Short mmCIF file of C-alpha atoms in Angstrom, two decimals:
data_model
loop_
_atom_site.label_atom_id
_atom_site.label_comp_id
_atom_site.label_asym_id
_atom_site.label_seq_id
_atom_site.Cartn_x
_atom_site.Cartn_y
_atom_site.Cartn_z
CA MET A 11 16.81 -0.66 2.29
CA ARG A 12 18.19 0.81 -0.48
CA THR A 13 17.90 3.96 -0.76
CA ASP A 14 20.27 5.29 -2.83
CA ASN A 15 19.47 4.11 -5.93
CA ARG A 16 15.42 3.94 -6.06
CA LEU A 17 15.49 4.31 -10.15
CA GLY A 18 17.54 1.61 -10.46
CA THR A 19 16.24 -0.64 -8.47
CA PHE A 20 12.57 0.34 -9.76
CA LEU A 21 13.77 -0.45 -13.23
CA ARG A 22 15.34 -3.49 -12.54
CA ALA A 23 12.26 -5.35 -10.51
CA ARG A 24 10.22 -4.14 -13.05
CA ARG A 25 12.49 -5.65 -15.73
CA GLU A 26 12.20 -9.53 -14.15
CA LEU A 27 8.46 -8.77 -14.36
CA VAL A 28 8.66 -8.63 -18.16
CA ARG A 29 7.69 -12.07 -19.91
CA PRO A 30 9.82 -12.36 -23.14
CA GLU A 31 6.95 -14.01 -24.68
CA GLU A 32 4.77 -10.72 -24.74
CA PHE A 33 7.81 -9.03 -27.39
CA GLY A 34 8.19 -12.29 -29.16
CA LEU A 35 11.15 -13.25 -27.55
CA PRO A 36 12.39 -17.06 -26.87
CA GLY A 37 11.70 -17.44 -22.96
CA GLY A 38 11.88 -20.22 -20.37
CA GLY A 39 14.82 -22.54 -19.77
CA GLN A 40 17.26 -20.58 -22.62
CA ARG A 41 17.47 -17.39 -20.25
CA ARG A 42 19.71 -17.20 -17.38
CA VAL A 43 17.69 -13.97 -16.13
CA ALA A 44 14.28 -13.60 -15.29
CA GLY A 45 12.51 -11.39 -17.32
CA LEU A 46 14.26 -9.47 -20.46
CA ARG A 47 18.13 -8.42 -20.21
CA ARG A 48 19.05 -5.06 -20.27
CA GLU A 49 20.48 -4.90 -23.79
CA GLU A 50 16.31 -5.76 -25.01
CA ILE A 51 15.12 -3.44 -22.71
CA ALA A 52 16.80 -0.59 -24.64
CA LEU A 53 16.30 -1.89 -27.66
CA LEU A 54 12.06 -2.08 -27.23
CA ALA A 55 12.89 1.70 -25.49
CA GLY A 56 14.69 2.87 -28.34
CA VAL A 57 17.56 3.75 -26.40
CA SER A 58 21.41 2.59 -26.34
CA ALA A 59 22.31 -0.74 -24.01
CA ASP A 60 25.05 1.79 -22.62
CA TYR A 61 22.16 4.12 -21.27
CA TYR A 62 19.95 1.88 -20.27
CA ILE A 63 22.48 0.05 -17.98
CA ARG A 64 23.69 3.26 -16.21
CA LEU A 65 20.14 4.04 -15.67
CA GLU A 66 19.93 0.35 -14.00
CA GLN A 67 23.34 1.44 -11.96
CA GLY A 68 22.52 4.87 -10.49
CA ARG A 69 25.35 6.08 -12.98
CA ASP A 70 22.71 8.20 -14.48
CA LYS A 71 19.59 9.31 -12.72
CA HIS A 72 17.55 11.96 -14.21
CA PRO A 73 16.67 10.19 -17.76
CA SER A 74 13.70 13.09 -20.58
CA GLU A 75 10.74 12.54 -20.05
CA GLN A 76 10.45 10.52 -23.65
CA VAL A 77 12.44 8.17 -22.16
CA VAL A 78 10.53 7.66 -19.03
CA THR A 79 7.40 7.41 -21.44
CA ALA A 80 9.20 4.76 -23.31
CA LEU A 81 10.14 3.13 -20.75
CA ALA A 82 6.52 3.25 -19.40
CA ARG A 83 5.39 1.60 -21.82
CA VAL A 84 7.77 -1.16 -22.40
CA PHE A 85 6.80 -2.24 -18.63
CA ALA A 86 3.29 -1.23 -19.69
CA LEU A 87 3.29 0.91 -16.45
CA ASP A 88 -0.36 2.46 -15.50
CA ASP A 89 -0.68 5.78 -14.71
CA GLU A 90 -0.13 5.45 -11.06
CA ALA A 91 3.25 3.67 -11.51
CA THR A 92 4.07 5.68 -14.40
CA ALA A 93 3.57 9.14 -12.24
CA HIS A 94 5.57 6.99 -9.31
CA LEU A 95 8.26 6.55 -12.34
CA ARG A 96 8.30 10.48 -13.09
CA GLU A 97 8.98 10.97 -9.63
CA LEU A 98 12.09 8.72 -9.07
CA ALA A 99 13.52 10.43 -12.53
CA ARG A 100 12.89 13.91 -11.26
CA PRO A 101 16.14 15.21 -9.56
CA ALA A 102 15.12 15.14 -5.40
CA PRO A 103 14.36 18.33 -3.54
CA VAL A 104 16.64 19.55 -1.08
CA ARG A 105 14.34 19.45 2.18
CA PRO A 106 15.58 20.11 5.73
CA LYS A 107 15.73 17.57 7.97
CA ARG A 108 13.35 17.72 10.46
CA PRO A 109 11.76 15.09 13.26
CA ARG A 110 8.25 13.88 12.03
CA ARG A 111 5.49 15.09 14.14
CA PRO A 112 2.86 11.93 16.11
CA GLU A 113 0.47 11.63 13.81
CA ARG A 114 -3.31 12.90 14.83
CA VAL A 115 -6.43 12.79 14.11
CA ALA A 116 -8.77 15.60 14.00
CA PRO A 117 -10.83 15.89 16.87
CA GLY A 118 -13.85 17.36 14.37
CA LEU A 119 -12.97 14.39 12.20
CA LEU A 120 -12.91 11.59 15.56
CA ARG A 121 -16.56 13.34 16.10
CA LEU A 122 -18.15 12.64 12.85
CA MET A 123 -16.84 9.13 12.15
CA ASP A 124 -18.70 8.60 15.93
CA LEU A 125 -21.81 9.54 14.45
CA TRP A 126 -21.56 6.80 11.91
CA ALA A 127 -22.88 4.47 13.98
CA ARG A 128 -23.87 1.62 10.90
CA THR A 129 -20.89 2.86 8.90
CA PRO A 130 -17.15 1.45 8.82
CA ALA A 131 -14.71 4.50 8.90
CA LEU A 132 -11.15 4.61 10.12
CA VAL A 133 -8.38 6.50 9.12
CA LEU A 134 -4.96 5.14 8.47
CA GLY A 135 -1.53 7.33 8.53
CA ARG A 136 1.63 7.55 5.98
CA SER A 137 2.65 3.35 7.38
CA LEU A 138 -1.06 2.18 7.28
CA ASP A 139 -1.14 2.51 11.06
CA VAL A 140 -4.65 2.78 11.96
CA LEU A 141 -4.80 6.16 13.82
CA ALA A 142 -8.27 5.62 14.24
CA ALA A 143 -12.03 3.96 13.89
CA ASN A 144 -15.02 3.74 14.79
CA PRO A 145 -16.87 0.39 17.00
CA LEU A 146 -18.07 -0.75 13.69
CA ALA A 147 -14.97 -0.82 12.30
CA ALA A 148 -13.36 -2.28 14.77
CA ALA A 149 -16.16 -5.29 14.89
CA VAL A 150 -16.45 -5.88 11.05
CA ASN A 151 -12.33 -6.05 10.53
CA ALA A 152 -9.60 -6.68 13.73
CA CYS A 153 -7.00 -5.70 11.06
CA SER A 154 -8.88 -2.72 11.53
CA ALA A 155 -8.67 -1.72 15.64
CA PRO A 156 -6.87 2.14 16.39
CA GLY A 157 -3.59 1.34 16.83
CA ILE A 158 -2.59 -1.68 14.63
CA ASN A 159 -0.76 -1.28 12.00
CA GLN A 160 -2.25 -3.38 8.84
CA VAL A 161 0.47 -4.63 7.46
CA ARG A 162 1.74 -5.79 10.23
CA MET A 163 -1.36 -7.19 10.81
CA VAL A 164 -1.57 -8.76 7.41
CA PHE A 165 1.34 -10.61 7.41
CA LEU A 166 2.42 -11.62 10.79
CA ASP A 167 -0.61 -12.44 12.56
CA PRO A 168 -2.66 -15.62 11.43
CA ARG A 169 -5.93 -13.88 12.31
CA ALA A 170 -5.53 -11.72 9.03
CA ARG A 171 -5.78 -14.88 7.03
CA GLN A 172 -8.94 -15.71 8.50
CA VAL A 173 -10.34 -12.22 8.86
CA TYR A 174 -9.67 -12.02 4.28
CA PRO A 175 -10.78 -15.04 2.37
CA ASP A 176 -8.82 -13.41 -0.24
CA TRP A 177 -5.77 -12.83 1.87
CA SER A 178 -3.52 -13.16 -1.33
CA SER A 179 -4.87 -10.15 -3.18
CA ILE A 180 -5.01 -8.54 -0.09
CA ALA A 181 -1.43 -9.01 0.65
CA ALA A 182 -0.28 -7.70 -2.46
CA ASP A 183 -2.98 -4.55 -3.13
CA THR A 184 -1.58 -3.64 1.19
CA VAL A 185 2.30 -3.45 0.42
CA ALA A 186 1.37 -1.74 -2.99
CA SER A 187 -0.29 0.65 -1.00
CA LEU A 188 2.13 1.20 1.22
CA ARG A 189 4.93 1.85 -1.20
CA ALA A 190 2.03 4.19 -2.92
CA THR A 191 1.90 6.41 0.36
CA ALA A 192 5.52 6.56 1.14
CA GLY A 193 5.96 7.88 -2.36
CA THR A 194 9.53 8.78 -2.94
CA ASP A 195 10.28 9.17 0.95
CA LEU A 196 11.65 5.68 2.17
CA ASP A 197 13.90 7.62 4.42
CA ASP A 198 11.69 8.18 7.13
CA PRO A 199 12.27 6.25 10.24
CA ARG A 200 8.64 4.83 10.51
CA LEU A 201 8.58 3.34 6.94
CA THR A 202 12.30 1.88 7.56
CA GLU A 203 11.67 0.38 10.85
CA LEU A 204 8.27 -1.60 9.65
CA VAL A 205 9.76 -2.65 6.11
CA GLY A 206 12.91 -4.28 7.92
CA GLU A 207 10.89 -6.05 10.79
CA LEU A 208 8.73 -7.30 7.77
CA SER A 209 11.55 -8.18 5.28
CA LEU A 210 12.87 -9.99 8.14
CA LYS A 211 9.45 -12.22 9.27
CA SER A 212 7.72 -12.67 6.58
CA ALA A 213 8.57 -14.32 3.04
CA GLU A 214 5.86 -13.50 1.11
CA PHE A 215 6.26 -9.46 2.39
CA ARG A 216 9.82 -9.70 1.01
CA GLN A 217 9.02 -11.07 -2.35
CA LEU A 218 6.00 -8.82 -2.48
CA TRP A 219 7.65 -5.70 -1.44
CA ALA A 220 10.49 -6.37 -3.96
CA ARG A 221 8.36 -6.22 -6.80
CA HIS A 222 7.90 -2.30 -6.81
CA ASP A 223 4.28 -2.57 -7.17
CA VAL A 224 1.80 1.15 -6.92
CA ARG A 225 -1.36 1.39 -5.92
CA THR A 226 -3.08 3.97 -4.29
CA LYS A 227 -6.48 2.78 -2.08
CA THR A 228 -9.39 4.81 -3.73
CA SER A 229 -11.90 2.48 -4.07
CA GLY A 230 -12.87 -1.26 -4.13
CA MET A 231 -14.58 -4.37 -2.61
CA LYS A 232 -13.51 -6.70 -0.32
CA ARG A 233 -14.46 -9.97 1.61
CA PHE A 234 -14.33 -10.20 5.44
CA HIS A 235 -14.93 -13.49 7.60
CA HIS A 236 -16.71 -12.75 11.02
CA GLU A 237 -17.27 -14.85 13.50
CA ILE A 238 -21.27 -14.20 14.19
CA VAL A 239 -22.35 -13.07 11.51
CA GLY A 240 -20.52 -14.56 8.62
CA GLU A 241 -19.14 -13.30 5.56
CA LEU A 242 -19.62 -9.78 4.67
CA THR A 243 -18.60 -8.04 1.17
CA LEU A 244 -18.56 -4.55 1.62
CA SER A 245 -17.29 -1.39 -0.96
CA TYR A 246 -15.63 0.71 0.24
CA GLU A 247 -14.22 4.59 -0.68
CA SER A 248 -10.87 6.21 0.62
CA PHE A 249 -10.69 9.75 0.81
CA THR A 250 -7.09 11.96 1.51
CA VAL A 251 -7.44 13.93 4.57
CA ASN A 252 -7.14 17.94 4.42
CA GLY A 253 -4.42 19.28 6.71
CA ALA A 254 -3.04 16.08 7.10
CA PRO A 255 -0.52 15.15 4.72
CA GLY A 256 -0.31 11.22 4.40
CA GLN A 257 -3.54 10.20 6.44
CA THR A 258 -6.87 8.47 4.41
CA LEU A 259 -10.26 8.53 5.80
CA ILE A 260 -11.70 4.98 4.60
CA VAL A 261 -15.42 4.13 4.51
CA TYR A 262 -17.00 1.02 3.68
CA HIS A 263 -20.39 0.26 2.50
CA ALA A 264 -22.99 -3.01 1.85
CA ASP A 265 -24.77 -3.34 -1.29
CA PRO A 266 -28.65 -2.17 -0.29
CA GLY A 267 -31.12 -5.15 0.29
CA SER A 268 -27.91 -7.50 0.00
CA PRO A 269 -27.12 -10.43 2.79
CA SER A 270 -23.58 -8.59 3.38
CA GLU A 271 -25.92 -5.27 4.42
CA HIS A 272 -28.33 -7.00 6.37
CA ALA A 273 -24.88 -8.41 8.27
CA LEU A 274 -23.66 -5.18 8.64
CA SER A 275 -26.94 -3.94 10.12
CA LEU A 276 -27.18 -6.97 13.25
CA LEU A 277 -23.10 -6.41 13.76
CA GLY A 278 -24.27 -2.54 14.08
CA SER A 279 -26.93 -3.41 16.54
CA LEU A 280 -25.04 -5.37 18.25
CA THR A 281 -22.26 -2.93 18.71
CA VAL A 282 -24.82 -0.47 20.24
CA ASP A 283 -26.13 -2.91 22.71
CA GLU A 284 -22.58 -4.17 23.89
CA ALA A 285 -21.24 -0.49 23.96
CA VAL A 286 -24.72 0.98 25.61
CA GLY A 287 -24.42 -2.34 28.77
CA ALA A 288 -20.68 -1.62 28.89
CA GLU A 289 -18.46 1.14 30.78
CA PRO A 290 -17.83 4.21 28.73
CA ARG A 291 -16.08 3.22 26.12
CA PRO A 292 -13.06 4.97 24.54
CA THR A 293 -14.27 6.82 21.57
CA ALA A 294 -12.64 7.21 18.30
CA GLU A 295 -11.60 10.71 19.45
CA THR A 296 -9.45 8.77 22.12
CA ALA A 297 -8.66 5.45 20.19
CA ARG A 298 -5.59 6.55 18.67
CA THR A 299 -1.80 6.18 18.04
CA ASP A 300 0.81 9.06 18.77
CA ARG A 301 3.37 6.58 15.83
#
């Protein structure tokens, strides 16, 4: 994973995704490159071809706000991707190299999650490791068990394609979320290890990572297939955890009166019954990873 020319790598990836037809230019077999040529991007953005080439090659790394805005327009970037482009264009702050502390979830948050017996909830770390999950979250989705990395699970575990009926969109969202969480800090050893492993083992991951899509988990809807209660369609809301940079709390819920609400209630009852009849289980407070 190259980190010395992040701006240029991003611009090149987005340029290859732009369709010539969107600007009235001929496409198809008449082109030797995917997307637009550098000279075409420069013309559309109102900058010289030489200057844009310098940006992609990393010989100029700090374009002005006007140039960033123009490039975002040409690439049809949304607000989040434009903000990411601005970060790439800024001089990188000089930070002392300090070892990352193990990611731990606050005890109060863990106790709160354990009280939500009917509400699936989990906490993700910087690299989308599941740092903690209450029993119902782990029961709904095998990819949400504490200690699992969701990116690795989605691309390398065959169960993920059974759990997620919409696997392709989930895979794309997962990679975009990983990029959003990492931001411009691509030198994190944990992230480097994860991206390196998945790039070697999964062609799907490699292709999606090369797109440089950036999309934060905020809210949305997911479909899950459960071997006992069948299909569940759940909405989710995500929250940043104050005092724990990089941690995200995700809470799922079903529409009132929907089949998914009934299925979730049944699964919650089964989870409670299993907990009552079993030996003391690890709670969300003890189910965590030190990654």
